XYZ file of C-alpha atoms in Angstrom:
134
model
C 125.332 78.317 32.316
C 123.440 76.644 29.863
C 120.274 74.266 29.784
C 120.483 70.833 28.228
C 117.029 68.865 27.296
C 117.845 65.114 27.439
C 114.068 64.402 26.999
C 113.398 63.201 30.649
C 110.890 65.659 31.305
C 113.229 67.939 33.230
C 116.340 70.412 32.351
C 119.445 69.924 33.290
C 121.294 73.373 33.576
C 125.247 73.341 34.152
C 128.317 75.341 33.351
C 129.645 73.403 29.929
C 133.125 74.475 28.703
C 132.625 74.782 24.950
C 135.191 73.131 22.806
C 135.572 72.512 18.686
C 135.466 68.696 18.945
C 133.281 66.725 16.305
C 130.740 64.917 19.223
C 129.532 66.704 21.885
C 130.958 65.481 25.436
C 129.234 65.106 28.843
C 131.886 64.554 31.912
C 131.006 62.246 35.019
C 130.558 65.743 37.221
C 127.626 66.065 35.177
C 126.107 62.712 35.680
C 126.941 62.528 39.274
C 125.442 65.719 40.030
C 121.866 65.175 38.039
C 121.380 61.794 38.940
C 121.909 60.182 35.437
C 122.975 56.506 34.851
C 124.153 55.786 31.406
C 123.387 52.121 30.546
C 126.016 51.090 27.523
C 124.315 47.360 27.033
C 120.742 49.101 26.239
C 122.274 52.394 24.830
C 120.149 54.781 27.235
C 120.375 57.386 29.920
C 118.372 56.855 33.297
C 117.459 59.750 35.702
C 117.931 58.219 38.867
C 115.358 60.275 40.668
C 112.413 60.188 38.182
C 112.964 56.846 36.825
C 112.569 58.026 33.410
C 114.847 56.599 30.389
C 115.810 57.993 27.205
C 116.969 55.866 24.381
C 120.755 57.084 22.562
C 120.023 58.261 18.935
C 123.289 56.914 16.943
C 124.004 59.174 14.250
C 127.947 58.388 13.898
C 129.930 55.868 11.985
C 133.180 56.733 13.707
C 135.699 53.799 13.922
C 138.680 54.213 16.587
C 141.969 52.584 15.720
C 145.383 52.462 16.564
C 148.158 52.745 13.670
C 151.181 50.823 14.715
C 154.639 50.676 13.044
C 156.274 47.974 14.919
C 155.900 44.359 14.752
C 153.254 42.164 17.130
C 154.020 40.992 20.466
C 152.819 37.751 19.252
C 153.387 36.722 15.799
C 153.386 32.931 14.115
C 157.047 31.164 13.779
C 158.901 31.455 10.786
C 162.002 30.544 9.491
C 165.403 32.344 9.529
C 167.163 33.627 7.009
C 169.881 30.643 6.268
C 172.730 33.267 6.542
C 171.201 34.588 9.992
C 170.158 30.565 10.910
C 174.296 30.200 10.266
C 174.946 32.860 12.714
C 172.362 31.984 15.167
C 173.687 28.439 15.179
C 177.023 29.371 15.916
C 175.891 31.399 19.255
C 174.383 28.647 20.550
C 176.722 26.353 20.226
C 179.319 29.034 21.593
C 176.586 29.429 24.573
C 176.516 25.950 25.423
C 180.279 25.181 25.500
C 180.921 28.413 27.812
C 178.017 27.258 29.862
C 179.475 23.865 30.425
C 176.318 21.751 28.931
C 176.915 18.434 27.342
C 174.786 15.475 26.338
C 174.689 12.116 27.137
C 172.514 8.872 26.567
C 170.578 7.880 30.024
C 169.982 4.218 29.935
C 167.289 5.117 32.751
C 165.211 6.830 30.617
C 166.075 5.714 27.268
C 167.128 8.814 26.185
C 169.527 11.815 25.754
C 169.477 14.158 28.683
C 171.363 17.461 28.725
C 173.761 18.115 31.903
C 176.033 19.999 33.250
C 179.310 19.834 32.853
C 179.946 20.300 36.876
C 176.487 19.500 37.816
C 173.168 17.540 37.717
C 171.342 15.959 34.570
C 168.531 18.306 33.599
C 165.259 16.257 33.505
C 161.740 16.581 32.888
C 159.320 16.620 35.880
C 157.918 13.649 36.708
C 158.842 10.043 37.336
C 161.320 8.254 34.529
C 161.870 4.572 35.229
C 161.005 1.299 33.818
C 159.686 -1.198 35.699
C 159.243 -4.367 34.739
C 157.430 -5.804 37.332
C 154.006 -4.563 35.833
């Protein structure tokens, strides 16, 4: 068992485990069971039962950070390779023969729309007409 003195004019005694680690550690069991509420916006501690508070001391510079090796989820457009652009060209046109797409000029709309083959034209949502009665 050993004593801790937070400076809120009482001790707080508890069984710590003692551990190498470069900051010292309090766990939630010890908070729940003294009454202490730690306040991260105002960086201090807050014994629920005597309404004292205790301003942190900051004495660290420690930065936390996460070294990565793969690429971004997100990452800005760019352009292919032309040898890869080549390939990638080829697959899609591969893709949309086997799917059955084609195009075709849509008077309606004034413009091309793709379709398929056995199916419906694909539009956009919304209304496509002309009227000329405006």
């Amino acid at each position: 068992m050993l004593t801790l003195d937070l400076g809120l004019r009482r001790p707080y005694t508890w069984k710590f485990t003692v551990a190498q680690v470069q900051q010292p550690i309090i766990d939630a069991d010890f908070l729940q069971y003294h009454g202490l509420l730690v306040d991260l916006r105002n960086r201090r501690i807050i014994d629920d039962y005597t309404k004292l508070q205790q301003l942190a001391q900051i004495s660290t510079n420690n930065f936390q950070s996460i070294t990565t090796l793969e690429r971004p989820y997100a990452e800005r457009p760019r352009r292919l390779a032309p040898d890869i652009f080549k390939v990638a060209r080829e697959e899609f046109q591969l893709l949309i023969q086997m799917l059955g797409f084609r195009n075709s000029y849509k008077e309606d709309i004034q413009a091309t729309a793709a379709e398929m083959v056995y199916g419906t034209p694909l539009r956009l949502p919304g209304e496509f007409f002309i009227d000329n009665e405006i």
